[in-house]
Coordinates of C-alpha atoms in Angstrom, one line a residue:
M1323 CA 82.9 322.8 -20.6
E1324 CA 83.2 319.2 -19.4
K1325 CA 86.1 318.7 -21.8
S1326 CA 87.8 321.9 -20.5
A1327 CA 87.3 320.8 -16.9
S1328 CA 88.7 317.4 -17.7
N1329 CA 91.8 318.9 -19.3
K1330 CA 92.3 321.2 -16.3
L1331 CA 92.0 318.2 -13.9
D1332 CA 94.6 316.3 -16.0
N1333 CA 97.0 319.2 -15.9
N1334 CA 96.6 319.6 -12.1
T1335 CA 97.1 315.8 -11.7
E1336 CA 100.3 316.0 -13.8
K1337 CA 101.6 319.0 -11.8
K1338 CA 100.9 317.1 -8.5
K1339 CA 102.8 314.1 -9.7
T1340 CA 105.7 316.2 -10.8
G1341 CA 105.7 318.1 -7.5
T1342 CA 105.7 314.8 -5.5
K1343 CA 108.7 313.5 -7.4
Q1344 CA 110.6 316.7 -6.8
W1345 CA 109.8 316.6 -3.1
I1346 CA 111.1 313.0 -3.0
Y1347 CA 114.3 314.0 -4.8
A1348 CA 114.8 317.0 -2.5
I1349 CA 114.3 314.9 0.6
L1350 CA 116.6 312.1 -0.5
A1351 CA 119.4 314.5 -1.6
S1352 CA 119.1 316.4 1.6
I1353 CA 119.3 313.2 3.7
C1354 CA 122.4 312.1 1.7
C1355 CA 124.0 315.5 2.3
L1356 CA 123.2 315.4 6.0
L1357 CA 124.6 311.8 6.4
F1358 CA 127.8 312.9 4.5
V1359 CA 128.2 315.8 6.9
I1360 CA 127.8 313.6 10.0
W1361 CA 130.3 311.1 8.5
T1362 CA 133.0 313.6 7.5
G1363 CA 132.4 316.5 9.9
Y1364 CA 132.3 318.9 6.9
W1365 CA 129.7 321.2 8.4
A1366 CA 130.1 323.8 5.6
V1367 CA 128.5 321.2 3.2
L1368 CA 125.2 321.9 5.0
I1369 CA 125.0 325.0 2.8
L1370 CA 124.0 322.7 -0.1
I1371 CA 120.7 321.8 1.5
P1372 CA 119.1 325.2 0.7
V1373 CA 120.5 324.9 -2.8
I1374 CA 119.0 321.4 -3.2
I1375 CA 115.6 322.7 -1.9
D1376 CA 115.7 325.7 -4.4
I1377 CA 116.7 323.4 -7.3
Y1378 CA 113.8 321.0 -6.7
I1379 CA 111.1 323.0 -4.8
T1380 CA 111.3 326.8 -4.6
K1381 CA 113.2 327.5 -7.8
F1382 CA 114.0 331.1 -6.9
I1383 CA 117.2 330.9 -8.9
P1384 CA 116.8 329.8 -12.6
W1385 CA 119.5 327.1 -12.4
G1386 CA 118.7 325.7 -15.8
A1387 CA 118.0 329.0 -17.6
W1388 CA 120.6 328.2 -20.2
R1389 CA 118.4 325.5 -21.6
N1390 CA 116.1 328.2 -22.9
A1391 CA 118.8 329.7 -25.0
K1392 CA 117.4 330.5 -28.5
N1393 CA 120.6 329.4 -30.3
P1394 CA 120.6 325.6 -30.6
H1395 CA 124.4 325.4 -30.9
V1396 CA 124.8 327.3 -27.6
R1397 CA 122.3 324.9 -26.0
K1398 CA 124.2 321.9 -27.3
I1399 CA 127.6 323.2 -26.1
L1400 CA 126.2 324.1 -22.7
D1401 CA 124.5 320.6 -22.5
W1402 CA 127.9 319.0 -23.0
V1403 CA 129.6 321.3 -20.5
D1404 CA 126.9 320.6 -17.9
A1405 CA 127.2 316.8 -18.5
I1406 CA 131.1 316.9 -18.3
V1407 CA 131.1 319.0 -15.1
F1408 CA 128.5 316.8 -13.5
A1409 CA 130.5 313.7 -14.4
L1410 CA 133.8 315.1 -13.2
V1411 CA 132.3 316.2 -9.9
G1412 CA 130.7 312.8 -9.4
V1413 CA 133.9 310.9 -10.3
W1414 CA 135.9 313.1 -7.9
I1415 CA 133.5 312.5 -5.0
I1416 CA 133.4 308.7 -5.7
N1417 CA 137.2 308.5 -6.1
T1418 CA 137.9 310.6 -3.0
F1419 CA 135.5 309.1 -0.5
F1420 CA 134.2 305.8 -1.7
F1421 CA 135.9 303.7 -4.4
Q1422 CA 138.8 303.9 -6.8
N1423 CA 140.1 301.9 -9.7
Y1424 CA 143.6 300.5 -9.5
Q1425 CA 145.6 298.4 -12.0
I1426 CA 148.3 296.0 -10.9
P1427 CA 151.5 297.1 -12.7
S1428 CA 154.1 294.7 -11.4
S1429 CA 154.5 291.0 -10.3
S1430 CA 155.2 291.7 -6.6
L1431 CA 151.9 290.0 -5.5
E1432 CA 151.9 287.1 -8.0
K1433 CA 150.1 284.7 -7.8
S1434 CA 147.5 286.4 -5.6
L1435 CA 147.1 289.4 -7.9
L1436 CA 148.4 289.3 -11.4
V1437 CA 149.9 292.0 -13.7
G1438 CA 146.9 293.3 -15.6
D1439 CA 144.3 292.9 -12.9
F1440 CA 142.0 295.9 -12.5
L1441 CA 140.8 296.3 -8.9
C1442 CA 137.9 298.0 -7.4
V1443 CA 139.4 299.5 -4.2
S1444 CA 137.2 300.4 -1.3
K1445 CA 138.1 303.5 0.6
V1446 CA 135.3 302.9 3.1
S1447 CA 136.9 299.7 4.4
Y1448 CA 139.6 301.5 6.4
G1449 CA 137.9 304.9 6.4
A1450 CA 138.4 307.4 3.6
R1451 CA 141.0 310.1 4.0
S1452 CA 140.0 313.8 3.9
P1453 CA 141.4 315.3 0.7
M1454 CA 145.0 316.5 1.5
T1455 CA 145.5 318.1 -1.9
P1456 CA 142.0 319.3 -2.6
F1457 CA 142.6 320.9 -6.0
S1458 CA 143.4 318.0 -8.3
L1459 CA 142.0 316.5 -11.5
P1460 CA 140.1 313.2 -11.1
L1461 CA 141.5 310.0 -12.6
M1462 CA 145.0 311.5 -12.6
Q1463 CA 147.4 310.6 -9.7
H1464 CA 150.0 313.3 -10.2
T1465 CA 150.7 314.0 -13.9
F1466 CA 148.5 315.1 -16.8
P1467 CA 148.9 312.4 -19.6
F1468 CA 150.8 313.3 -22.7
F1469 CA 151.7 316.8 -21.6
G1470 CA 153.6 315.9 -18.5
F1471 CA 152.6 318.8 -16.2
K1472 CA 151.2 318.4 -12.7
S1473 CA 147.5 317.4 -12.4
Y1474 CA 147.1 319.1 -9.0
L1475 CA 147.8 322.4 -7.3
E1476 CA 150.4 322.2 -4.5
K1477 CA 148.6 324.7 -2.3
P1478 CA 146.6 324.5 -0.2
Q1479 CA 147.7 321.4 1.7
L1480 CA 145.2 320.2 4.3
D1481 CA 146.0 318.2 7.5
Y1482 CA 145.5 314.5 7.5
K1483 CA 142.1 313.2 8.7
R1484 CA 140.5 309.8 8.3
F1485 CA 136.8 309.2 8.5
T1486 CA 135.1 306.3 10.2
G1487 CA 135.5 303.1 8.2
T1488 CA 133.8 299.7 8.3
G1489 CA 137.0 297.9 9.6
H1490 CA 140.7 298.2 10.2
I1491 CA 143.9 296.7 8.7
D1492 CA 144.5 293.1 9.7
R1493 CA 147.5 290.9 9.1
N1494 CA 147.6 289.4 5.6
D1495 CA 145.2 292.1 4.3
I1496 CA 146.1 293.3 0.8
V1497 CA 146.3 297.1 1.0
V1498 CA 146.6 299.9 -1.5
F1499 CA 148.7 302.8 -0.2
N1500 CA 150.7 305.8 -1.4
Y1501 CA 154.3 304.8 -1.9
P1502 CA 156.2 306.3 1.2
S1503 CA 159.5 306.8 -0.6
G1504 CA 157.6 308.5 -3.4
D1505 CA 157.8 311.8 -1.6
T1506 CA 160.8 312.6 -3.7
V1507 CA 161.1 311.6 -7.4
A1508 CA 163.7 311.9 -10.1
L1509 CA 161.5 312.5 -13.1
N1510 CA 163.7 310.6 -15.6
A1511 CA 164.0 307.6 -13.2
Q1512 CA 160.5 307.3 -11.8
N1513 CA 160.5 303.5 -11.7
S1514 CA 163.4 303.6 -9.2
D1515 CA 163.4 304.5 -5.6
Y1516 CA 164.9 308.0 -5.2
Y1517 CA 166.6 307.1 -1.9
V1518 CA 168.1 303.9 -3.4
I1519 CA 169.4 305.9 -6.3
C1520 CA 171.0 308.4 -4.0
M1521 CA 172.5 305.5 -1.9
R1522 CA 173.9 303.9 -5.1
D1523 CA 175.0 307.0 -7.1
Q1524 CA 175.4 309.7 -4.5
R1525 CA 172.8 312.5 -4.0
E1526 CA 175.0 315.2 -5.5
N1527 CA 175.4 313.3 -8.7
V1528 CA 171.6 312.7 -8.9
W1529 CA 170.8 316.4 -8.6
R1530 CA 173.6 317.4 -10.9
N1531 CA 173.1 314.9 -13.8
K1532 CA 169.8 316.3 -15.3
S1533 CA 170.2 314.3 -18.5
A1534 CA 170.2 311.0 -16.7
Y1535 CA 167.8 311.8 -13.8
G1536 CA 165.9 314.8 -14.8
D1537 CA 164.4 317.3 -12.3
V1538 CA 164.0 316.1 -8.7
V1539 CA 160.5 316.9 -7.4
Y1540 CA 158.5 316.6 -4.2
R1541 CA 155.0 315.1 -4.2
P1542 CA 152.3 315.5 -1.5
V1543 CA 151.2 312.3 0.4
D1544 CA 148.0 311.7 -1.6
R1545 CA 149.7 312.5 -5.0
R1546 CA 152.4 309.8 -4.6
E1547 CA 152.2 306.6 -6.6
N1548 CA 149.7 304.0 -5.5
Y1549 CA 151.3 300.7 -4.4
V1550 CA 149.6 297.4 -3.4
K1551 CA 151.2 294.9 -1.0
R1552 CA 150.2 292.5 1.8
C1553 CA 150.3 293.8 5.4
I1554 CA 152.6 291.4 7.3
G1555 CA 153.5 293.5 10.4
L1556 CA 151.1 295.6 12.5
P1557 CA 151.8 298.6 14.8
G1558 CA 153.7 297.8 17.9
E1559 CA 155.0 294.4 16.7
T1560 CA 158.6 293.4 16.1
I1561 CA 159.2 291.7 12.7
E1562 CA 162.1 289.7 11.6
G1563 CA 163.0 287.5 8.6
R1564 CA 165.0 284.3 8.8
N1565 CA 165.4 281.8 6.0
D1566 CA 162.4 283.1 4.1
T1567 CA 160.2 282.8 7.1
V1568 CA 158.7 285.8 8.8
F1569 CA 158.7 286.0 12.6
I1570 CA 156.4 288.3 14.6
N1571 CA 157.4 289.0 18.2
G1572 CA 159.7 285.9 17.9
K1573 CA 157.1 283.5 16.6
A1574 CA 157.0 282.2 13.0
I1575 CA 153.8 283.1 11.1
A1576 CA 152.3 281.1 8.2
S1577 CA 153.2 282.3 4.8
P1578 CA 150.4 283.3 2.3
E1579 CA 149.1 280.4 0.3
N1580 CA 150.2 281.8 -3.0
M1581 CA 153.6 283.1 -1.8
Q1582 CA 156.4 282.4 -4.3
L1583 CA 160.2 282.4 -4.0
A1584 CA 162.9 282.4 -6.6
Y1585 CA 164.1 278.8 -7.3
I1586 CA 166.9 277.3 -9.4
V1587 CA 165.3 274.6 -11.7
Q1588 CA 168.0 272.2 -13.1
T1589 CA 167.1 269.9 -16.0
D1590 CA 169.1 267.1 -17.7
G1591 CA 169.5 269.4 -20.7
T1592 CA 165.9 269.3 -21.8
P1593 CA 164.7 272.9 -22.3
I1594 CA 161.5 274.1 -20.5
T1595 CA 159.3 275.4 -23.2
E1596 CA 157.3 278.7 -23.3
E1597 CA 154.2 276.6 -23.4
M1598 CA 155.2 274.8 -20.2
F1599 CA 156.0 278.1 -18.4
S1600 CA 152.6 279.5 -19.6
E1601 CA 150.7 276.4 -18.3
M1602 CA 152.3 276.9 -14.9
G1603 CA 151.4 280.6 -14.9
V1604 CA 154.9 281.9 -15.1
S1605 CA 154.9 285.3 -16.9
K1606 CA 157.4 286.0 -19.7
D1607 CA 159.1 288.7 -17.6
D1608 CA 160.1 286.0 -15.1
Y1609 CA 161.9 283.7 -17.6
M1610 CA 162.6 285.8 -20.8
T1611 CA 165.5 288.1 -21.5
Y1612 CA 167.0 289.7 -24.5
N1613 CA 170.1 288.6 -26.4
E1614 CA 172.8 290.8 -28.0
N1615 CA 170.6 291.0 -31.2
G1616 CA 167.7 292.4 -29.2
Q1617 CA 165.7 289.1 -29.6
Q1618 CA 163.7 287.8 -26.7
V1619 CA 165.0 284.4 -25.5
V1620 CA 164.4 282.1 -22.6
R1621 CA 166.7 283.0 -19.6
A1622 CA 168.8 279.9 -18.8
F1623 CA 172.4 279.1 -17.8
N1624 CA 174.8 276.2 -17.8
P1625 CA 175.7 275.3 -14.2
A1626 CA 179.1 274.2 -15.4
S1627 CA 179.8 277.8 -16.5
I1628 CA 180.0 278.8 -12.8
R1629 CA 183.8 278.9 -12.1
V1630 CA 183.9 276.3 -9.3
D1631 CA 184.7 272.6 -9.2
S1632 CA 182.1 269.8 -9.5
L1633 CA 182.1 269.1 -5.7
T1634 CA 181.3 272.8 -5.0
L1635 CA 178.5 272.7 -7.6
T1636 CA 177.1 269.6 -5.9
N1637 CA 177.3 271.4 -2.5
L1638 CA 175.4 274.3 -4.0
G1639 CA 172.5 272.0 -4.9
F1640 CA 173.2 271.0 -8.5
K1641 CA 173.2 267.3 -9.6
A1642 CA 175.4 265.7 -12.2
V1643 CA 174.2 263.1 -14.7
N1644 CA 176.8 261.3 -16.8
G1645 CA 179.3 264.0 -15.9
T1646 CA 177.2 266.9 -17.1
F1647 CA 175.1 269.4 -15.2
G1648 CA 172.5 270.1 -17.9
I1649 CA 170.9 273.5 -17.9
A1650 CA 169.2 275.6 -15.2
Y1651 CA 166.6 278.3 -14.9
Q1652 CA 165.9 280.9 -12.2
V1653 CA 162.1 281.4 -11.8
P1654 CA 159.6 282.3 -9.1
L1655 CA 157.6 279.3 -8.0
T1656 CA 154.8 278.5 -5.5
K1657 CA 154.8 275.1 -3.6
K1658 CA 152.2 273.8 -6.1
M1659 CA 154.4 274.7 -9.0
I1660 CA 157.4 273.0 -7.4
A1661 CA 155.4 269.8 -7.0
E1662 CA 154.3 270.0 -10.6
L1663 CA 157.9 270.5 -11.9
K1664 CA 159.3 267.7 -9.7
S1665 CA 157.0 265.3 -11.4
K1666 CA 158.7 265.9 -14.7
P1667 CA 161.3 263.2 -15.5
F1668 CA 163.8 265.6 -17.0
V1669 CA 164.0 267.8 -13.8
L1670 CA 167.1 266.9 -11.8
S1671 CA 167.0 269.4 -9.0
I1672 CA 164.9 272.3 -7.6
F1673 CA 166.3 274.4 -4.8
G1674 CA 165.8 277.9 -3.4
R1675 CA 167.8 280.8 -4.9
N1676 CA 168.4 282.1 -1.4
E1677 CA 169.7 278.7 -0.2
Y1678 CA 172.1 278.8 -3.2
L1679 CA 173.3 282.3 -2.4
K1680 CA 173.8 281.5 1.2
A1681 CA 175.8 278.4 0.3
A1682 CA 177.8 280.5 -2.0
N1683 CA 178.3 283.1 0.8
V1684 CA 176.7 285.9 -1.2
K1685 CA 175.4 288.7 1.0
R1686 CA 172.5 291.2 0.3
N1687 CA 172.8 294.8 -0.8
T1688 CA 173.8 293.8 -4.3
D1689 CA 170.9 295.4 -6.3
E1690 CA 167.8 297.6 -5.9
Y1691 CA 165.6 294.7 -4.5
D1692 CA 168.3 293.4 -2.1
Y1693 CA 168.9 296.5 0.0
V1694 CA 168.0 296.0 3.6
Y1695 CA 166.1 298.7 5.6
P1696 CA 167.4 301.0 6.8
I1697 CA 169.6 301.3 3.8
T1698 CA 171.8 304.0 5.3
Y1699 CA 172.8 301.6 8.1
K1700 CA 175.6 299.1 7.2
Q1701 CA 174.3 295.6 7.7
D1702 CA 175.4 292.2 6.4
Y1703 CA 172.5 289.8 5.8
Y1704 CA 171.9 286.9 3.4
A1705 CA 169.0 286.9 1.0
G1706 CA 165.8 285.7 2.7
D1707 CA 166.8 287.4 6.0
F1708 CA 166.2 290.8 7.5
P1709 CA 166.9 292.2 11.0
A1710 CA 164.5 292.4 13.9
L1711 CA 162.7 295.7 13.6
W1712 CA 160.0 297.3 15.9
I1713 CA 157.1 298.8 14.0
P1714 CA 156.0 302.2 15.5
K1715 CA 152.6 302.5 17.0
R1716 CA 150.6 305.7 17.8
G1717 CA 151.1 306.8 21.4
E1718 CA 154.1 304.5 22.0
T1719 CA 157.6 305.9 22.8
I1720 CA 161.0 304.9 21.5
K1721 CA 164.0 305.8 23.7
F1722 CA 167.4 306.8 22.4
D1723 CA 169.3 305.2 25.2
G1724 CA 171.2 302.5 23.3
D1725 CA 171.9 301.4 19.7
I1726 CA 171.2 305.0 18.7
D1727 CA 172.8 304.8 15.3
F1728 CA 170.5 302.0 14.2
K1729 CA 167.4 303.7 15.8
V1730 CA 168.1 307.0 14.1
A1731 CA 168.6 305.2 10.7
A1732 CA 165.4 303.2 11.2
Y1733 CA 163.0 305.9 12.5
I1734 CA 164.3 309.2 11.1
R1735 CA 161.9 309.1 8.2
C1736 CA 158.9 308.5 10.5
I1737 CA 159.9 311.4 12.8
K1738 CA 161.0 313.8 10.2
N1739 CA 159.3 313.1 6.8
Y1740 CA 156.0 311.6 8.0
E1741 CA 155.4 313.4 11.3
L1742 CA 157.0 316.6 10.1
N1743 CA 159.5 317.3 12.9
D1744 CA 162.9 319.0 12.6
F1745 CA 165.4 316.2 13.3
D1746 CA 169.1 316.3 13.8
Y1747 CA 171.7 313.8 14.9
R1748 CA 175.1 314.9 15.9
D1749 CA 177.8 313.9 18.3
G1750 CA 175.8 310.9 19.3
K1751 CA 172.8 313.0 20.4
V1752 CA 169.3 313.4 19.0
Y1753 CA 167.7 316.8 18.5
I1754 CA 164.0 317.1 17.7
N1755 CA 162.6 320.6 16.9
G1756 CA 165.8 322.1 18.2
Q1757 CA 165.7 320.4 21.6
Q1758 CA 167.9 317.5 22.7
A1759 CA 165.6 314.4 23.0
D1760 CA 166.1 311.1 24.8
S1761 CA 162.8 309.7 23.5
Y1762 CA 160.0 310.3 20.9
T1763 CA 156.3 309.4 21.0
F1764 CA 154.8 308.5 17.7
K1765 CA 151.7 310.2 16.3
Y1766 CA 150.8 307.7 13.7
D1767 CA 150.4 303.9 13.4
Y1768 CA 152.7 302.2 10.9
Y1769 CA 152.5 299.0 8.9
F1770 CA 155.1 296.6 7.4
M1771 CA 154.1 295.6 3.9
M1772 CA 155.5 292.8 1.7
G1773 CA 154.8 291.3 -1.7
D1774 CA 153.9 287.6 -2.1
N1775 CA 156.5 287.4 -4.9
R1776 CA 159.1 287.6 -2.1
D1777 CA 162.3 287.7 -4.1
N1778 CA 161.0 290.2 -6.7
S1779 CA 159.3 292.8 -4.6
A1780 CA 160.6 296.2 -3.5
D1781 CA 158.7 296.5 -0.2
S1782 CA 159.1 297.4 3.5
R1783 CA 162.2 295.3 3.6
V1784 CA 163.8 298.0 1.4
W1785 CA 162.0 301.3 2.1
G1786 CA 160.5 300.8 5.5
F1787 CA 157.2 301.5 7.1
V1788 CA 153.8 302.6 5.7
P1789 CA 152.3 305.4 7.8
E1790 CA 148.6 305.4 8.4
D1791 CA 148.1 308.6 6.5
H1792 CA 149.4 306.8 3.3
V1793 CA 146.8 304.1 3.4
V1794 CA 144.3 304.4 0.5
G1795 CA 142.0 301.4 0.8
K1796 CA 141.3 297.7 0.4
P1797 CA 140.8 295.9 -2.9
L1798 CA 137.3 294.4 -3.1
F1799 CA 137.2 292.5 -6.4
I1800 CA 138.8 292.2 -9.8
W1801 CA 136.5 293.7 -12.4
L1802 CA 138.9 293.1 -15.4
S1803 CA 142.1 291.0 -15.9
L1804 CA 144.3 291.3 -19.0
D1805 CA 147.3 289.0 -19.8
K1806 CA 149.9 291.2 -21.4
D1807 CA 151.7 288.1 -22.8
K1808 CA 148.6 287.1 -24.9
S1809 CA 146.7 288.5 -27.8
W1810 CA 143.0 289.5 -27.8
L1811 CA 142.1 286.4 -29.7
G1812 CA 144.5 284.2 -27.8
G1813 CA 143.2 284.5 -24.2
K1814 CA 144.1 288.0 -23.3
I1815 CA 141.1 288.4 -21.0
R1816 CA 141.4 286.1 -18.0
W1817 CA 137.7 285.3 -17.7
N1818 CA 138.1 283.1 -14.7
R1819 CA 139.4 286.1 -12.6
L1820 CA 136.6 288.5 -13.3
F1821 CA 134.6 289.5 -10.2
T1822 CA 136.7 287.3 -7.9
S1823 CA 138.1 288.6 -4.6
G1824 CA 140.8 291.3 -4.7
N1825 CA 142.0 290.3 -1.2
K1826 CA 143.1 286.7 -1.5
K1827 CA 144.8 285.4 1.6

């Protein structure tokens, strides 16, 4: 009898402990659900609280009844299905509202962020966006790998809404955002800006030539490619570029510490080796090219091959030694790298590529990176310069009372594509939503983004402003960094970058 009573007491104690744990889980899950509702305003989510209580406490519905299936194979399959569904839902919630992984694909932010850096991006920093394309597969931006079909359903599309964040975008913040010009994409030329292609090759040819450009598709805001740049201009400011210096409201601002520009490095004929480039942190993409045999070679040129006389070469910045001009390289450099190169005895001269182009009277609009926004408005500027441009701010009004051609070219995408108004410009007059308009008041804040690798970055100087509804988040830290120019046994993992800041000033 005593033993039976003891066993009964043990069983009651065990049940009591189990019940306490379930109550704790139910309370914590309900609190999290309630906090999420308060943060997002998604009141319909409150329906999950009765479900949570039933799962942990009342158990009216046999949620885990499949675990009692007699067939072990069925149980195993359902176990996997349960785990996969739970993981996908969890990843979707985390990616949508809290954090997201992002890999640096290009050198536009060298040396602040390197190609191969994997970033943890906080969506809470600027406030997470409400899902605009709610039915999409997690971990896939817009296309299902290997198969090539869309990873999302185009409908329904929800209105833009941003939840409360821990801060706001400041100047020099590195920001992840959806590429604004990525609203339209030629599928066979996805690495090129659709509007630049149309500018260069004519829109009719792009749509007609399926073999070269493929189908032209539209992508919703949150399904557009993710980009990362540094915020240089804030809403309501006027930004301008002169001689590689940025001016905000007429005053020069300090350049980022790791900003680099393209420079001409002239030597006495001594080649700069791959090892030397690697030691300075110059990636192969910046100094290597391919010869006619398809072999990778160092990109260099003989200044004397430029069809001008020696005096002109000297005026352009080159130096002659014993009647020869040696060899020259064009590479992106920071101030620190310039100082290091100048200490080499075989280096004759280092001068900015943009200075050289200006001395040679070469204007912009010569390739994809050199178009000046707005690209549909004819402008003549030298490399390193771009015109004064007002950045739209929510609640502020622009008047179409002068310089209308420029204003229409500069702000038509904001008014039409981003804020979804009908827009027409004819006979020198602006029509918005069918009515003649002498002004327009903006609904969104806009930002001007630039890369630190200033002469090798397609940014707001080419495609214009980033609307607030395109902002994804703020890089917190680098959790992995892989050097694509090195092998796994030869320093591929950049250990010194792991868990360092992802928002270097």
